[in-house]
GROMACS .gro file of C-alpha atoms in nm:
model
  198
    1UNK     CA    1  15.213   8.174  14.564
    2UNK     CA    2  15.188   7.799  14.561
    3UNK     CA    3  14.948   7.810  14.267
    4UNK     CA    4  15.196   8.016  14.066
    5UNK     CA    5  15.532   7.877  14.180
    6UNK     CA    6  15.470   7.544  14.355
    7UNK     CA    7  15.649   7.448  14.674
    8UNK     CA    8  15.579   7.254  14.993
    9UNK     CA    9  15.282   7.277  15.223
   10UNK     CA   10  15.241   7.058  15.530
   11UNK     CA   11  15.528   6.848  15.425
   12UNK     CA   12  15.383   6.771  15.084
   13UNK     CA   13  15.495   6.890  14.739
   14UNK     CA   14  15.244   7.122  14.578
   15UNK     CA   15  15.270   7.154  14.199
   16UNK     CA   16  15.235   7.489  14.036
   17UNK     CA   17  14.938   7.531  13.810
   18UNK     CA   18  15.003   7.546  13.435
   19UNK     CA   19  15.091   7.886  13.294
   20UNK     CA   20  15.047   7.968  12.927
   21UNK     CA   21  15.069   8.271  12.700
   22UNK     CA   22  14.767   8.499  12.675
   23UNK     CA   23  14.700   8.452  12.306
   24UNK     CA   24  15.011   8.561  12.114
   25UNK     CA   25  15.141   8.810  12.368
   26UNK     CA   26  15.440   8.773  12.600
   27UNK     CA   27  15.204   8.788  12.900
   28UNK     CA   28  15.126   8.465  13.082
   29UNK     CA   29  14.830   8.360  13.295
   30UNK     CA   30  14.761   8.076  13.529
   31UNK     CA   31  14.527   7.838  13.352
   32UNK     CA   32  14.204   7.789  13.551
   33UNK     CA   33  14.132   7.426  13.646
   34UNK     CA   34  13.769   7.323  13.655
   35UNK     CA   35  13.613   7.017  13.815
   36UNK     CA   36  13.288   6.842  13.731
   37UNK     CA   37  13.145   6.955  14.070
   38UNK     CA   38  13.283   7.311  14.039
   39UNK     CA   39  13.109   7.578  14.236
   40UNK     CA   40  13.161   7.955  14.182
   41UNK     CA   41  13.128   8.243  14.424
   42UNK     CA   42  13.221   8.608  14.428
   43UNK     CA   43  13.542   8.627  14.634
   44UNK     CA   44  13.631   8.992  14.568
   45UNK     CA   45  13.451   9.319  14.527
   46UNK     CA   46  13.758   9.487  14.382
   47UNK     CA   47  13.582   9.614  14.065
   48UNK     CA   48  13.309   9.780  14.278
   49UNK     CA   49  13.563   9.920  14.527
   50UNK     CA   50  13.778  10.067  14.253
   51UNK     CA   51  13.475  10.210  14.079
   52UNK     CA   52  13.368  10.380  14.403
   53UNK     CA   53  13.716  10.507  14.475
   54UNK     CA   54  13.729  10.678  14.127
   55UNK     CA   55  13.378  10.808  14.179
   56UNK     CA   56  13.481  10.978  14.502
   57UNK     CA   57  13.756  11.153  14.305
   58UNK     CA   58  13.493  11.275  14.060
   59UNK     CA   59  13.586  11.027  13.786
   60UNK     CA   60  13.312  10.816  13.630
   61UNK     CA   61  13.490  10.501  13.507
   62UNK     CA   62  13.398  10.199  13.296
   63UNK     CA   63  13.484   9.880  13.489
   64UNK     CA   64  13.642   9.598  13.292
   65UNK     CA   65  13.573   9.224  13.341
   66UNK     CA   66  13.694   8.916  13.159
   67UNK     CA   67  13.383   8.763  13.000
   68UNK     CA   68  13.229   8.442  13.128
   69UNK     CA   69  13.270   8.247  12.806
   70UNK     CA   70  13.635   8.346  12.755
   71UNK     CA   71  13.702   8.261  13.120
   72UNK     CA   72  13.564   7.912  13.074
   73UNK     CA   73  13.738   7.860  12.742
   74UNK     CA   74  14.073   7.969  12.885
   75UNK     CA   75  14.057   7.684  13.143
   76UNK     CA   76  14.093   7.312  13.147
   77UNK     CA   77  13.974   7.011  13.337
   78UNK     CA   78  14.152   6.699  13.468
   79UNK     CA   79  13.835   6.499  13.401
   80UNK     CA   80  13.856   6.332  13.058
   81UNK     CA   81  13.587   6.453  12.824
   82UNK     CA   82  13.456   6.725  13.052
   83UNK     CA   83  13.373   7.050  12.879
   84UNK     CA   84  13.425   7.365  13.093
   85UNK     CA   85  13.147   7.534  12.902
   86UNK     CA   86  12.899   7.303  13.075
   87UNK     CA   87  12.967   7.513  13.389
   88UNK     CA   88  12.823   7.831  13.238
   89UNK     CA   89  12.491   7.808  13.424
   90UNK     CA   90  12.678   7.789  13.755
   91UNK     CA   91  12.908   8.081  13.665
   92UNK     CA   92  12.658   8.331  13.534
   93UNK     CA   93  12.501   8.411  13.874
   94UNK     CA   94  12.841   8.543  13.991
   95UNK     CA   95  12.860   8.774  13.687
   96UNK     CA   96  12.504   8.886  13.759
   97UNK     CA   97  12.600   8.956  14.118
   98UNK     CA   98  12.901   9.173  14.029
   99UNK     CA   99  12.712   9.359  13.756
  100UNK     CA  100  12.427   9.427  13.995
  101UNK     CA  101  12.673   9.553  14.255
  102UNK     CA  102  12.829   9.785  13.996
  103UNK     CA  103  12.491   9.910  13.888
  104UNK     CA  104  12.402   9.979  14.255
  105UNK     CA  105  12.728  10.172  14.290
  106UNK     CA  106  12.629  10.395  13.997
  107UNK     CA  107  12.802  10.225  13.699
  108UNK     CA  108  12.607  10.255  13.379
  109UNK     CA  109  12.860  10.087  13.146
  110UNK     CA  110  13.086   9.785  13.185
  111UNK     CA  111  13.346   9.660  12.942
  112UNK     CA  112  13.346   9.283  12.908
  113UNK     CA  113  13.645   9.128  12.730
  114UNK     CA  114  13.575   8.826  12.514
  115UNK     CA  115  13.896   8.769  12.318
  116UNK     CA  116  13.800   8.410  12.231
  117UNK     CA  117  13.550   8.559  11.982
  118UNK     CA  118  13.838   8.609  11.735
  119UNK     CA  119  13.904   8.230  11.732
  120UNK     CA  120  13.717   7.956  11.550
  121UNK     CA  121  13.429   7.862  11.784
  122UNK     CA  122  13.238   7.541  11.812
  123UNK     CA  123  12.858   7.549  11.795
  124UNK     CA  124  12.856   7.498  12.174
  125UNK     CA  125  13.073   7.802  12.227
  126UNK     CA  126  12.855   8.012  11.997
  127UNK     CA  127  12.546   7.910  12.188
  128UNK     CA  128  12.724   7.986  12.515
  129UNK     CA  129  12.779   8.345  12.401
  130UNK     CA  130  12.411   8.387  12.309
  131UNK     CA  131  12.297   8.237  12.638
  132UNK     CA  132  12.544   8.431  12.854
  133UNK     CA  133  12.474   8.774  12.716
  134UNK     CA  134  12.094   8.725  12.704
  135UNK     CA  135  12.110   8.624  13.071
  136UNK     CA  136  12.330   8.919  13.168
  137UNK     CA  137  12.114   9.171  12.974
  138UNK     CA  138  11.788   9.030  13.124
  139UNK     CA  139  11.928   9.029  13.480
  140UNK     CA  140  12.089   9.375  13.477
  141UNK     CA  141  11.926   9.579  13.195
  142UNK     CA  142  12.057   9.906  13.346
  143UNK     CA  143  12.416   9.821  13.256
  144UNK     CA  144  12.535   9.897  12.903
  145UNK     CA  145  12.781   9.631  12.795
  146UNK     CA  146  13.081   9.714  12.572
  147UNK     CA  147  13.188   9.379  12.435
  148UNK     CA  148  13.564   9.391  12.362
  149UNK     CA  149  13.755   9.169  12.122
  150UNK     CA  150  14.125   9.185  12.046
  151UNK     CA  151  14.433   9.004  11.902
  152UNK     CA  152  14.254   8.930  11.573
  153UNK     CA  153  13.943   8.969  11.357
  154UNK     CA  154  13.596   8.842  11.436
  155UNK     CA  155  13.563   8.703  11.082
  156UNK     CA  156  13.285   8.440  11.085
  157UNK     CA  157  13.192   8.541  11.442
  158UNK     CA  158  13.095   8.897  11.341
  159UNK     CA  159  12.723   8.807  11.300
  160UNK     CA  160  12.725   8.635  11.634
  161UNK     CA  161  12.881   8.938  11.815
  162UNK     CA  162  12.641   9.179  11.640
  163UNK     CA  163  12.341   8.967  11.743
  164UNK     CA  164  12.418   8.992  12.118
  165UNK     CA  165  12.222   9.238  12.341
  166UNK     CA  166  12.513   9.478  12.392
  167UNK     CA  167  12.547   9.854  12.366
  168UNK     CA  168  12.880   9.862  12.181
  169UNK     CA  169  13.130   9.628  12.014
  170UNK     CA  170  13.501   9.694  12.026
  171UNK     CA  171  13.722   9.581  11.735
  172UNK     CA  172  14.102   9.554  11.723
  173UNK     CA  173  14.190   9.753  11.412
  174UNK     CA  174  14.563   9.744  11.495
  175UNK     CA  175  14.577   9.374  11.426
  176UNK     CA  176  14.284   9.348  11.177
  177UNK     CA  177  14.191   9.678  11.009
  178UNK     CA  178  14.009   9.486  10.735
  179UNK     CA  179  13.721   9.399  10.976
  180UNK     CA  180  13.598   9.757  10.991
  181UNK     CA  181  13.408   9.771  10.665
  182UNK     CA  182  13.209   9.444  10.724
  183UNK     CA  183  13.127   9.558  11.078
  184UNK     CA  184  13.005   9.897  10.953
  185UNK     CA  185  12.789   9.736  10.694
  186UNK     CA  186  12.623   9.496  10.938
  187UNK     CA  187  12.608   9.714  11.251
  188UNK     CA  188  12.257   9.736  11.404
  189UNK     CA  189  12.133  10.096  11.443
  190UNK     CA  190  12.113  10.054  11.823
  191UNK     CA  191  12.475   9.949  11.858
  192UNK     CA  192  12.792  10.156  11.863
  193UNK     CA  193  13.141  10.060  11.750
  194UNK     CA  194  13.457  10.117  11.957
  195UNK     CA  195  13.773  10.098  11.760
  196UNK     CA  196  14.128  10.011  11.872
  197UNK     CA  197  14.372  10.216  11.661
  198UNK     CA  198  14.729  10.335  11.691
   0.00000   0.00000   0.00000
């Protein structure tokens, strides 16, 4: 509650964390704050628990996670000149842990949302995508990844997305129907397309 609204704790004022719009939607999120000595750990097994709950009801679901690169790019740091993407090596083991737990629970496909792929990316961000998805694929090869983009077109990031070791790529054709033809022309034979349509 204090993170979202601020208030007082132990007689001291606690400022709320910054909130900002999720891309161009009317939904807001609390901006993650990263420190130079940031450590990451798995604090919830909610995706696994919900997968197992659905499985007990006879429904085989596809869990959804926010991707590691978009998570880091959505945050900020109070340290001047510090790049959150430098934390990728510390964050990836947590993603490997949750993907392994999902695989052990019987999941064979996980949707990973990487909406930042529709924005202009630095060379560091492009390399972060290559590194992250190679690491996830190598660590948990039994999980098929559906990489999901939305709120825009991949444009110059299409070759990057198609080069990643994923099973399927999701495109937002509601916002950007023009990206279908280039994607079909460049799609590797081992990859499927998922299309967001109205």
